[in-house]
Amino acid sequence: MSTATQMLDKMPGEGQSITLSTVLWRIVLLLAIDGFAIWFATRAFGEGFVSLGLVAVLITASINYIILARDMYPLRWMLVGLFFMLMFSVYPIVLTVLVAFTNYGDGHLLTKQQSIEQITNERYVPEGGAAYSWTGYVSPNGDYALWLQNDAGESFFALPGQPLIPASDTQGVGNLDDKGIPETIEGYTRLNAIQVATNQDIQQIQFGSEADGVQIRSAREAAQLQTRFAYDEAADKLVDQQTGAEYLPVVGRWTAADGTELTAGFRENVGLANFARFFQSSAFRGPLTRIILWNFAFAFLSVFLTFALGLAIAYIFNDPSLPGRKIIQSLLLIPYTIPSLITILIWRGLFNNQVGVINRTLTSLFGIAPAWTVDPWLAKLAILIVNLWLGYPYFMLICSGALQSIPKDLYEAATVDGANGWTRFRRITLPLLLVAVGPLLVASFTFNFNNFNLIFLFIEGGPPIAGSPTRAGHTDILISYVYNLAFAAGRGKEFGLGAAITIVIFFIVAIITLFQFRFTKMWEEVGENV
Amino acid sequence: MSNLTFQQQRYLSYAVRWLIALILIFFSIFPVLWILSSSLNPANTLASASLIPQNIGLDNYRQLFTTPETPFLTWIWNSIKISSITTVLSVTITTLAAFAFSRFRFTGRINMLKAILLIQVFPGLLAMIAIFTLMTQFESIIPMFGLDTHAGLILVYLGGAMGVNIWLMKGFFDTIPRAIDESGMVEGASHWQIFSQLILPLMQPILIVVAILTFIGTYGDFILARILLKSTDQYPLMVGLFIFTSGQFSQKWGPFAAGALLGALPIMIVYLVLQDYIVGGLTQGAVKG
């Protein structure tokens, strides 16, 4: 062990002189951070973001510990990075993981509390109860208003969404007719009987405030609205005041004995049900098996093809004496230099079935026009071609660097022993190269395993797999399938199932990544430094 | 073959290799040539595009710059602004952290390095829902870091700053001999002085590589920006260009081509000019494994 290592092995921070000014700086910094954090957390709790507030408190506590505790010195160097990682990376991931154990999705978007609130806000027009006779008015912009009179002889002016205004407080009331109804109200025109009879709109409007609503019941009568559902907290059930039916919570749905459900469902823990659906449901299994197989095939073939072409190019042009080598390398690098979103969209245009240049060329040369976006196998081929184009320059760069680092005397020794070019490549170049680029091959595999941009931007997973219960296509990989589950318009959103599949993908990728380190130099190097 | 002189064999081998190179170059630059010719073709649909346009004009470029629905210059400016700020902050964060991982020994060091990598490989797509919710909450607490702001987007990008680059940089720090630290310590320099005055100058090549890769990565990001930004004026270029694909993509091919070319150009130039730096950095990182 060298002297330098020994010095570094001392408790970090020791031997650093701690002056008064560093202490002061630290206190000022802490006060600023904590002051901000307290303000932030208070606001968060005030707005009802409980988990965000808790996370803010937790992170701030850790920051304080790291700044104050002496043995935390190394972490001070990465304090800002850790903060961003925890707040904007780890915290969203944790939330996502938690979603996997719920039925969060369309029909289950609300919390239970929110769903009860929403349902108990529903009003209905009762058959009996307090009633008014009414007269309708309309403003020039089409806003309706009612003049209400009850049996006790009181009159009110009613606007949608505002509490009833007693007649005496109403502004701009004109002359009253013989029934006590104003002929004009400032800003409004009185509706006559025919207008009322033919007007459907006015019957749908809830007048008055939310708690004290009034709605038209018949051509003459308007009624005080009543709460339709009452929540019975002790029995955890909702009772329909109109029909007497009782609704009990069943897996995030308020369900009556006869099976009818209320529209506002809620989010509930479903344990491992999402994972069970992924692994067992026969409806999902068909498309999912295809998607998983293609996912692995796509990732493997992408890595294999890009590596093979990249290595071939590097090997062929790995000769400093070749004239124009620099120009060749620059031109072959071009695919790597363009943002992939742009090139994927360009390729999408080139592969267009009807008007794309590839098919126009093929038609004029051979009289064929392959249906790239319709035929499942051709679509897969097109994706691999595009990915080959996108990916080979990276391996070209990597391999040309790695080739130069292979000792020349190895080749000389092999030549002396009578090995020909192919044998030298197979026995010396390839093994040594694989040691060097092996980790990058694995990294490339994990990248392509989740290459959402390519699949989504190029072809959106199409062509569709017939008979799939959710949107799934022949070129979909797991991550784009998940995207459709969670975000695709028109179908039910299944955040819970989507998150569960995300976790499955994560385990696959994580295992591959850890495997990669077990068998590579990178890992040894870390181990050696311990 | 054997009748040829050594010199002739050499020329033959060059010729064969150049032939292969030409085929490969055709494959590699074909889409680029295609987009160039499309952008100059005034008949701006995909169907009428051809490799050598009938008449050449700048109509597509004019359309790109003058249509109010596609504020192209704003998009480019947004992209450059967001990417530059993210790059500076991200490289700073990464460098400091990598130095600590390379030079200090502390409990949990290996596990932290592993965790950083595993967090990075978590498929972030579904976490977008959580990130979106988080930014909605930020918006009601600190509006300037909320949804539809560049500051908010940059915060989220910085959440991914601690990633593979830490490994790359740590590898580089590891190659710098500890004797340099030691000499500094003998002189009584603090860790910070050793880092900033002795080690950092030696790190310049890898700093440039990581900065370029971060810039390009941010410049090319699509999905996060698309989810977090709502108004057209706030879009970076990649999200802006995606607008063209909605509806009849093949009918807007011309302006798209012009925008794609102009958008790709800055990065292409950076790459080709700094090629040796990038190749050096990537391969050294790679060979080190």
CSV table of N, CA, C and O in Angstrom, one decimal, chain A residues 7-9 16 43 49 52 73-74 77 81 84 91 96 316-317 319 321-323 326 330-331 336-337 341-342 345-347 349-350 355 357 360 389 392 397 401 436 440 457 486 495 498-499 502 506 517 522-523 525-526 529, chain B residues 14 17-18 21 27-28 31 34-35 46-47 49 93 96-97 99 103-106 110 114 117-118 122-123 126-127 129 134 137 140 155 159 167 174 178 185 191 222 238 242 256 260 264 267-268 271 275-276 279 283 286 288-289:
chain,number,residue,atom,x,y,z
A,7,MET,N,-2.6,7.9,3.2
A,7,MET,CA,-3.1,9.2,3.6
A,7,MET,C,-4.6,9.3,3.3
A,7,MET,O,-5.4,9.8,4.0
A,8,LEU,N,-5.0,8.7,2.1
A,8,LEU,CA,-6.4,8.8,1.7
A,8,LEU,C,-7.2,8.0,2.6
A,8,LEU,O,-8.4,8.2,2.7
A,9,ASP,N,-6.6,6.9,3.1
A,9,ASP,CA,-7.4,6.0,3.9
A,9,ASP,C,-7.7,6.6,5.3
A,9,ASP,O,-8.5,6.0,6.1
A,16,GLN,N,-7.8,18.3,7.8
A,16,GLN,CA,-8.2,19.6,7.2
A,16,GLN,C,-8.4,20.6,8.4
A,16,GLN,O,-9.1,20.3,9.3
A,43,ARG,N,-45.6,25.0,2.8
A,43,ARG,CA,-46.4,25.2,1.7
A,43,ARG,C,-47.0,23.9,1.2
A,43,ARG,O,-48.2,23.7,0.9
A,49,PHE,N,-50.1,18.3,-0.2
A,49,PHE,CA,-49.2,17.4,-0.8
A,49,PHE,C,-48.4,16.7,0.3
A,49,PHE,O,-47.2,17.0,0.5
A,52,LEU,N,-45.0,14.8,-0.7
A,52,LEU,CA,-44.0,15.8,-1.1
A,52,LEU,C,-43.4,16.5,0.1
A,52,LEU,O,-42.2,16.6,0.2
A,73,TYR,N,-18.1,13.5,5.3
A,73,TYR,CA,-17.4,14.5,4.5
A,73,TYR,C,-17.4,14.2,3.0
A,73,TYR,O,-17.7,15.0,2.2
A,74,PRO,N,-17.1,12.9,2.6
A,74,PRO,CA,-17.1,12.6,1.1
A,74,PRO,C,-18.5,12.9,0.5
A,74,PRO,O,-18.5,13.4,-0.7
A,77,TRP,N,-19.4,16.4,-1.2
A,77,TRP,CA,-19.0,16.6,-2.6
A,77,TRP,C,-20.1,16.3,-3.5
A,77,TRP,O,-20.1,16.8,-4.7
A,81,GLY,N,-25.9,16.8,-6.3
A,81,GLY,CA,-26.3,15.7,-7.1
A,81,GLY,C,-27.2,14.7,-6.4
A,81,GLY,O,-28.2,14.3,-7.0
A,84,PHE,N,-30.8,16.2,-6.2
A,84,PHE,CA,-31.5,16.1,-7.5
A,84,PHE,C,-31.9,14.7,-7.8
A,84,PHE,O,-33.0,14.4,-8.2
A,91,TYR,N,-37.6,9.6,-6.0
A,91,TYR,CA,-39.0,9.8,-5.5
A,91,TYR,C,-40.0,9.4,-6.5
A,91,TYR,O,-40.9,8.6,-6.2
A,96,THR,N,-44.0,5.3,-8.5
A,96,THR,CA,-44.3,4.4,-9.6
A,96,THR,C,-44.4,3.0,-9.1
A,96,THR,O,-45.4,2.3,-9.5
A,316,ILE,N,-11.5,-3.1,-41.3
A,316,ILE,CA,-11.1,-2.9,-42.7
A,316,ILE,C,-10.3,-1.6,-42.8
A,316,ILE,O,-9.4,-1.5,-43.5
A,317,PHE,N,-10.8,-0.6,-42.1
A,317,PHE,CA,-10.1,0.7,-42.2
A,317,PHE,C,-9.1,1.1,-41.2
A,317,PHE,O,-8.7,2.2,-41.0
A,319,ASP,N,-6.0,1.1,-40.8
A,319,ASP,CA,-4.8,1.1,-41.5
A,319,ASP,C,-4.4,2.6,-41.7
A,319,ASP,O,-4.9,3.2,-42.6
A,321,SER,N,-2.2,4.0,-43.2
A,321,SER,CA,-1.6,4.3,-44.5
A,321,SER,C,-2.7,4.5,-45.5
A,321,SER,O,-2.4,5.0,-46.6
A,322,LEU,N,-3.9,4.1,-45.2
A,322,LEU,CA,-5.0,4.1,-46.2
A,322,LEU,C,-5.3,5.6,-46.5
A,322,LEU,O,-5.6,6.4,-45.6
A,323,PRO,N,-5.2,6.0,-47.8
A,323,PRO,CA,-5.5,7.4,-48.2
A,323,PRO,C,-6.9,7.7,-47.9
A,323,PRO,O,-7.8,6.9,-48.1
A,326,LYS,N,-9.4,9.4,-42.8
A,326,LYS,CA,-10.0,10.4,-42.0
A,326,LYS,C,-11.4,10.8,-42.5
A,326,LYS,O,-12.4,10.9,-41.8
A,330,SER,N,-15.1,10.2,-41.0
A,330,SER,CA,-16.0,11.3,-40.7
A,330,SER,C,-17.4,11.1,-41.4
A,330,SER,O,-18.4,11.3,-40.8
A,331,LEU,N,-17.4,10.6,-42.6
A,331,LEU,CA,-18.6,10.4,-43.3
A,331,LEU,C,-19.4,9.3,-42.7
A,331,LEU,O,-20.6,9.3,-42.6
A,336,TYR,N,-24.4,9.1,-36.4
A,336,TYR,CA,-24.2,9.2,-35.0
A,336,TYR,C,-24.4,10.7,-34.5
A,336,TYR,O,-24.7,11.0,-33.4
A,337,THR,N,-24.2,11.6,-35.5
A,337,THR,CA,-24.1,13.0,-35.1
A,337,THR,C,-25.5,13.7,-35.2
A,337,THR,O,-25.6,14.8,-34.8
A,341,LEU,N,-34.1,11.4,-32.8
A,341,LEU,CA,-35.5,11.7,-33.1
A,341,LEU,C,-35.6,12.2,-34.6
A,341,LEU,O,-36.5,11.7,-35.3
A,342,ILE,N,-34.7,13.0,-35.0
A,342,ILE,CA,-34.8,13.5,-36.4
A,342,ILE,C,-34.6,12.4,-37.4
A,342,ILE,O,-35.4,12.2,-38.3
A,345,LEU,N,-37.5,10.0,-37.7
A,345,LEU,CA,-38.6,10.5,-38.5
A,345,LEU,C,-38.3,10.6,-40.0
A,345,LEU,O,-39.2,10.4,-40.8
A,346,ILE,N,-37.0,10.8,-40.3
A,346,ILE,CA,-36.7,10.8,-41.7
A,346,ILE,C,-36.9,9.4,-42.3
A,346,ILE,O,-37.5,9.2,-43.3
A,347,TRP,N,-36.4,8.4,-41.6
A,347,TRP,CA,-36.5,7.0,-42.0
A,347,TRP,C,-38.0,6.6,-42.1
A,347,TRP,O,-38.4,5.9,-43.0
A,349,GLY,N,-40.3,8.6,-43.1
A,349,GLY,CA,-40.7,9.1,-44.4
A,349,GLY,C,-40.2,8.2,-45.5
A,349,GLY,O,-40.9,7.9,-46.5
A,350,LEU,N,-38.9,7.8,-45.4
A,350,LEU,CA,-38.3,7.0,-46.5
A,350,LEU,C,-39.0,5.7,-46.7
A,350,LEU,O,-39.1,5.1,-47.8
A,355,VAL,N,-45.6,6.6,-50.8
A,355,VAL,CA,-44.8,7.6,-51.4
A,355,VAL,C,-43.4,7.7,-51.0
A,355,VAL,O,-42.6,8.6,-51.3
A,357,VAL,N,-39.4,7.0,-50.7
A,357,VAL,CA,-38.4,6.8,-51.8
A,357,VAL,C,-38.0,5.4,-51.9
A,357,VAL,O,-37.7,4.9,-53.0
A,360,ARG,N,-40.6,3.7,-53.9
A,360,ARG,CA,-40.7,4.2,-55.3
A,360,ARG,C,-39.5,3.7,-56.1
A,360,ARG,O,-39.6,3.3,-57.3
A,389,TRP,N,-28.5,1.4,-38.9
A,389,TRP,CA,-28.0,2.7,-39.3
A,389,TRP,C,-27.7,3.6,-38.1
A,389,TRP,O,-26.7,4.3,-38.1
A,392,TYR,N,-24.4,1.6,-35.7
A,392,TYR,CA,-23.1,1.1,-36.1
A,392,TYR,C,-21.9,2.1,-35.8
A,392,TYR,O,-20.8,1.7,-35.4
A,397,LEU,N,-16.5,3.5,-33.7
A,397,LEU,CA,-15.6,4.3,-32.8
A,397,LEU,C,-15.0,3.5,-31.8
A,397,LEU,O,-13.8,3.5,-31.6
A,401,GLY,N,-10.9,2.3,-31.6
A,401,GLY,CA,-10.0,2.5,-30.4
A,401,GLY,C,-9.5,1.3,-29.8
A,401,GLY,O,-8.3,1.2,-29.5
A,436,ALA,N,-12.6,-6.0,-24.0
A,436,ALA,CA,-12.7,-4.5,-23.8
A,436,ALA,C,-14.1,-4.0,-24.0
A,436,ALA,O,-14.5,-3.1,-23.3
A,440,LEU,N,-19.8,-2.8,-23.0
A,440,LEU,CA,-20.5,-1.8,-23.8
A,440,LEU,C,-21.6,-2.6,-24.6
A,440,LEU,O,-22.6,-2.1,-24.9
A,457,LEU,N,-41.5,6.3,-32.4
A,457,LEU,CA,-41.5,7.3,-33.4
A,457,LEU,C,-41.5,6.7,-34.8
A,457,LEU,O,-42.1,7.3,-35.7
A,486,ALA,N,-50.6,2.9,-20.5
A,486,ALA,CA,-50.7,4.0,-19.6
A,486,ALA,C,-51.2,5.3,-20.3
A,486,ALA,O,-52.0,6.1,-19.7
A,495,PHE,N,-52.7,2.4,-15.4
A,495,PHE,CA,-51.5,2.8,-14.7
A,495,PHE,C,-50.9,1.6,-13.9
A,495,PHE,O,-49.7,1.4,-13.8
A,498,GLY,N,-49.5,-1.1,-16.0
A,498,GLY,CA,-48.3,-0.6,-16.6
A,498,GLY,C,-47.1,-0.5,-15.7
A,498,GLY,O,-46.0,-0.9,-16.0
A,499,ALA,N,-47.4,0.0,-14.5
A,499,ALA,CA,-46.3,0.1,-13.5
A,499,ALA,C,-45.8,-1.3,-13.1
A,499,ALA,O,-44.5,-1.5,-13.0
A,502,THR,N,-43.5,-2.4,-15.8
A,502,THR,CA,-42.3,-1.6,-15.7
A,502,THR,C,-41.3,-2.3,-14.7
A,502,THR,O,-40.1,-2.3,-14.9
A,506,PHE,N,-37.7,-3.7,-15.3
A,506,PHE,CA,-36.6,-3.2,-14.5
A,506,PHE,C,-35.8,-4.4,-14.0
A,506,PHE,O,-34.5,-4.4,-14.0
A,517,PHE,N,-21.5,-6.4,-14.6
A,517,PHE,CA,-20.4,-6.0,-13.7
A,517,PHE,C,-19.6,-7.1,-13.0
A,517,PHE,O,-18.4,-7.0,-12.8
A,522,MET,N,-14.5,-3.5,-15.2
A,522,MET,CA,-15.0,-2.3,-14.4
A,522,MET,C,-15.3,-2.7,-13.0
A,522,MET,O,-15.0,-2.0,-12.0
A,523,TRP,N,-15.8,-3.9,-12.9
A,523,TRP,CA,-16.2,-4.4,-11.5
A,523,TRP,C,-14.9,-4.7,-10.7
A,523,TRP,O,-14.8,-4.4,-9.6
A,525,GLU,N,-12.1,-3.4,-11.0
A,525,GLU,CA,-11.5,-2.2,-10.7
A,525,GLU,C,-12.1,-1.6,-9.4
A,525,GLU,O,-11.4,-1.1,-8.5
A,526,VAL,N,-13.4,-1.6,-9.4
A,526,VAL,CA,-14.1,-1.1,-8.2
A,526,VAL,C,-13.6,-2.0,-7.0
A,526,VAL,O,-13.3,-1.5,-5.9
A,529,ASN,N,-10.3,-1.2,-5.6
A,529,ASN,CA,-10.1,0.0,-4.9
A,529,ASN,C,-10.7,0.0,-3.5
A,529,ASN,O,-10.6,1.0,-2.8
B,14,TYR,N,-6.2,-1.0,-51.3
B,14,TYR,CA,-6.8,0.4,-51.1
B,14,TYR,C,-8.1,0.5,-51.9
B,14,TYR,O,-9.1,1.0,-51.5
B,17,ARG,N,-10.9,-1.4,-50.6
B,17,ARG,CA,-11.5,-0.8,-49.3
B,17,ARG,C,-12.2,0.5,-49.6
B,17,ARG,O,-13.2,0.8,-49.0
B,18,TRP,N,-11.7,1.2,-50.6
B,18,TRP,CA,-12.5,2.4,-51.0
B,18,TRP,C,-13.8,2.1,-51.6
B,18,TRP,O,-14.8,2.8,-51.3
B,21,ALA,N,-16.0,1.3,-48.8
B,21,ALA,CA,-16.3,2.6,-48.1
B,21,ALA,C,-17.4,3.4,-48.8
B,21,ALA,O,-18.3,3.9,-48.2
B,27,PHE,N,-24.9,4.4,-47.8
B,27,PHE,CA,-25.9,4.0,-46.7
B,27,PHE,C,-25.9,5.0,-45.6
B,27,PHE,O,-27.0,5.4,-45.2
B,28,SER,N,-24.8,5.5,-45.2
B,28,SER,CA,-24.8,6.4,-44.1
B,28,SER,C,-25.3,7.8,-44.4
B,28,SER,O,-25.9,8.4,-43.5
B,31,PRO,N,-29.9,9.2,-46.1
B,31,PRO,CA,-31.0,10.0,-45.5
B,31,PRO,C,-30.7,11.5,-45.4
B,31,PRO,O,-31.6,12.3,-45.5
B,34,TRP,N,-31.1,13.0,-48.7
B,34,TRP,CA,-32.5,13.0,-49.0
B,34,TRP,C,-33.2,14.2,-48.4
B,34,TRP,O,-34.0,14.9,-49.0
B,35,ILE,N,-32.9,14.4,-47.1
B,35,ILE,CA,-33.5,15.5,-46.4
B,35,ILE,C,-33.1,16.8,-46.9
B,35,ILE,O,-33.8,17.8,-47.0
B,46,LEU,N,-44.0,14.6,-49.4
B,46,LEU,CA,-43.2,13.4,-49.5
B,46,LEU,C,-43.2,12.8,-50.9
B,46,LEU,O,-42.2,12.4,-51.4
B,47,ALA,N,-44.5,12.8,-51.4
B,47,ALA,CA,-44.7,12.1,-52.7
B,47,ALA,C,-43.9,12.8,-53.8
B,47,ALA,O,-43.4,12.1,-54.8
B,49,ALA,N,-41.1,14.5,-53.5
B,49,ALA,CA,-39.7,14.6,-53.2
B,49,ALA,C,-38.9,13.7,-54.1
B,49,ALA,O,-39.3,12.6,-54.5
B,93,ILE,N,-21.9,18.8,-11.2
B,93,ILE,CA,-22.4,17.9,-10.2
B,93,ILE,C,-21.6,16.5,-10.4
B,93,ILE,O,-21.1,16.0,-9.4
B,96,LEU,N,-17.7,16.7,-9.3
B,96,LEU,CA,-17.5,16.7,-7.9
B,96,LEU,C,-17.8,15.3,-7.3
B,96,LEU,O,-17.0,14.8,-6.5
B,97,ALA,N,-18.9,14.7,-7.7
B,97,ALA,CA,-19.2,13.4,-7.2
B,97,ALA,C,-18.2,12.3,-7.5
B,97,ALA,O,-17.8,11.5,-6.7
B,99,PHE,N,-15.1,12.7,-8.3
B,99,PHE,CA,-13.9,13.0,-7.5
B,99,PHE,C,-14.0,12.3,-6.1
B,99,PHE,O,-13.1,11.6,-5.7
B,103,ARG,N,-11.5,9.4,-4.8
B,103,ARG,CA,-10.4,9.7,-3.9
B,103,ARG,C,-10.7,9.4,-2.4
B,103,ARG,O,-9.8,9.3,-1.6
B,104,PHE,N,-12.0,9.3,-2.1
B,104,PHE,CA,-12.3,9.0,-0.7
B,104,PHE,C,-12.8,7.6,-0.5
B,104,PHE,O,-13.4,7.0,-1.4
B,105,ARG,N,-12.5,7.0,0.7
B,105,ARG,CA,-13.1,5.7,1.0
B,105,ARG,C,-14.1,5.9,2.1
B,105,ARG,O,-13.8,6.4,3.2
B,106,PHE,N,-15.3,5.4,1.9
B,106,PHE,CA,-16.3,5.6,2.9
B,106,PHE,C,-17.3,4.4,2.8
B,106,PHE,O,-17.4,3.7,1.7
B,110,ILE,N,-19.3,1.5,-2.6
B,110,ILE,CA,-19.6,0.6,-3.7
B,110,ILE,C,-21.1,0.5,-4.0
B,110,ILE,O,-21.6,0.5,-5.1
B,114,LYS,N,-23.3,1.3,-7.3
B,114,LYS,CA,-24.2,0.3,-7.9
B,114,LYS,C,-25.6,0.9,-8.0
B,114,LYS,O,-26.3,0.8,-9.1
B,117,LEU,N,-26.2,3.4,-10.8
B,117,LEU,CA,-26.4,2.7,-12.1
B,117,LEU,C,-27.8,2.1,-12.2
B,117,LEU,O,-28.4,2.1,-13.3
B,118,LEU,N,-28.2,1.4,-11.2
B,118,LEU,CA,-29.5,0.7,-11.2
B,118,LEU,C,-30.7,1.8,-11.4
B,118,LEU,O,-31.6,1.5,-12.1
B,122,PHE,N,-33.6,2.1,-14.6
B,122,PHE,CA,-35.1,1.9,-14.4
B,122,PHE,C,-35.8,2.6,-15.5
B,122,PHE,O,-35.5,3.7,-15.9
B,123,PRO,N,-36.7,1.8,-16.2
B,123,PRO,CA,-37.4,2.4,-17.3
B,123,PRO,C,-38.3,3.6,-16.9
B,123,PRO,O,-39.3,3.4,-16.2
B,126,LEU,N,-42.9,5.2,-17.2
B,126,LEU,CA,-44.1,5.3,-16.3
B,126,LEU,C,-43.9,6.3,-15.2
B,126,LEU,O,-44.8,6.9,-14.7
B,127,ALA,N,-42.6,6.5,-14.8
B,127,ALA,CA,-42.3,7.5,-13.8
B,127,ALA,C,-42.7,8.9,-14.3
B,127,ALA,O,-42.8,9.8,-13.5
B,129,ILE,N,-45.5,9.8,-15.1
B,129,ILE,CA,-46.8,10.2,-14.5
B,129,ILE,C,-46.4,10.9,-13.2
B,129,ILE,O,-46.9,11.9,-12.8
B,134,LEU,N,-45.5,15.6,-9.7
B,134,LEU,CA,-44.5,16.3,-8.9
B,134,LEU,C,-44.4,17.7,-9.4
B,134,LEU,O,-44.4,18.7,-8.6
B,137,GLN,N,-47.3,19.8,-8.5
B,137,GLN,CA,-47.2,20.3,-7.1
B,137,GLN,C,-46.2,21.4,-7.0
B,137,GLN,O,-46.5,22.4,-6.3
B,140,SER,N,-47.6,24.8,-7.8
B,140,SER,CA,-48.4,25.6,-6.9
B,140,SER,C,-47.6,26.0,-5.7
B,140,SER,O,-48.1,26.9,-4.9
B,155,LEU,N,-34.5,21.2,-13.8
B,155,LEU,CA,-34.5,20.4,-12.6
B,155,LEU,C,-34.6,19.0,-12.8
B,155,LEU,O,-33.9,18.1,-12.2
B,159,GLY,N,-32.0,15.7,-12.2
B,159,GLY,CA,-32.3,14.4,-11.5
B,159,GLY,C,-31.6,13.2,-12.1
B,159,GLY,O,-31.3,12.3,-11.4
B,167,TRP,N,-19.4,7.0,-13.6
B,167,TRP,CA,-18.5,5.8,-13.8
B,167,TRP,C,-17.4,6.2,-14.7
B,167,TRP,O,-16.2,5.9,-14.4
B,174,ASP,N,-9.4,7.8,-11.5
B,174,ASP,CA,-8.6,6.7,-11.0
B,174,ASP,C,-7.2,6.6,-11.8
B,174,ASP,O,-6.3,6.2,-11.2
B,178,ARG,N,-2.1,9.0,-7.7
B,178,ARG,CA,-2.3,9.5,-6.4
B,178,ARG,C,-1.1,10.4,-5.9
B,178,ARG,O,-1.3,11.2,-5.0
B,185,MET,N,-0.7,17.4,-0.7
B,185,MET,CA,-1.0,17.3,0.7
B,185,MET,C,0.3,17.7,1.5
B,185,MET,O,0.2,18.3,2.5
B,191,HIS,N,-8.3,19.4,0.3
B,191,HIS,CA,-8.9,18.6,-0.7
B,191,HIS,C,-9.4,19.4,-1.9
B,191,HIS,O,-9.2,19.1,-3.1
B,222,PHE,N,-36.7,14.1,-26.0
B,222,PHE,CA,-38.0,14.4,-26.6
B,222,PHE,C,-39.1,14.2,-25.6
B,222,PHE,O,-39.9,15.1,-25.3
B,238,MET,N,-36.8,19.6,-30.6
B,238,MET,CA,-37.2,18.2,-30.9
B,238,MET,C,-38.8,18.1,-30.7
B,238,MET,O,-39.4,17.4,-31.5
B,242,PHE,N,-41.7,17.6,-33.8
B,242,PHE,CA,-42.6,16.5,-33.7
B,242,PHE,C,-44.0,17.0,-34.2
B,242,PHE,O,-44.8,16.1,-34.6
B,256,PHE,N,-40.7,20.2,-42.6
B,256,PHE,CA,-40.0,19.3,-41.7
B,256,PHE,C,-38.6,19.1,-42.0
B,256,PHE,O,-37.7,19.2,-41.2
B,260,ALA,N,-35.5,19.9,-39.7
B,260,ALA,CA,-34.7,18.8,-39.3
B,260,ALA,C,-33.2,19.1,-39.6
B,260,ALA,O,-32.3,18.9,-38.8
B,264,ALA,N,-30.3,19.6,-37.0
B,264,ALA,CA,-29.2,18.7,-36.9
B,264,ALA,C,-27.9,19.3,-37.1
B,264,ALA,O,-26.9,18.8,-36.6
B,267,ILE,N,-25.3,20.2,-34.1
B,267,ILE,CA,-24.7,19.0,-33.5
B,267,ILE,C,-23.7,18.3,-34.4
B,267,ILE,O,-22.6,17.9,-34.0
B,268,MET,N,-24.1,18.2,-35.7
B,268,MET,CA,-23.2,17.6,-36.6
B,268,MET,C,-21.8,18.3,-36.7
B,268,MET,O,-20.8,17.7,-36.7
B,271,TYR,N,-19.8,17.6,-33.6
B,271,TYR,CA,-19.3,16.2,-33.6
B,271,TYR,C,-18.1,16.1,-34.5
B,271,TYR,O,-17.0,15.6,-34.2
B,275,GLN,N,-14.4,15.6,-33.2
B,275,GLN,CA,-14.4,14.1,-33.4
B,275,GLN,C,-13.3,13.4,-32.6
B,275,GLN,O,-13.6,12.5,-31.9
B,276,ASP,N,-12.1,13.9,-32.7
B,276,ASP,CA,-11.0,13.3,-32.0
B,276,ASP,C,-11.1,13.2,-30.5
B,276,ASP,O,-10.8,12.2,-29.9
B,279,VAL,N,-13.9,10.6,-29.9
B,279,VAL,CA,-13.4,9.3,-30.1
B,279,VAL,C,-12.5,8.9,-29.0
B,279,VAL,O,-12.6,7.8,-28.4
B,283,THR,N,-13.4,5.9,-26.4
B,283,THR,CA,-12.6,4.7,-26.5
B,283,THR,C,-11.7,4.5,-25.3
B,283,THR,O,-11.6,3.4,-24.8
B,286,ALA,N,-14.0,3.3,-22.9
B,286,ALA,CA,-14.4,1.9,-23.3
B,286,ALA,C,-13.3,0.9,-23.0
B,286,ALA,O,-13.6,-0.1,-22.4
B,288,LYS,N,-10.9,1.1,-21.0
B,288,LYS,CA,-10.8,0.9,-19.6
B,288,LYS,C,-11.9,0.0,-19.1
B,288,LYS,O,-11.8,-0.7,-18.1
B,289,GLY,N,-13.1,0.1,-19.8
B,289,GLY,CA,-14.2,-0.8,-19.4
B,289,GLY,C,-14.8,-0.3,-18.1
B,289,GLY,O,-14.9,-1.1,-17.2
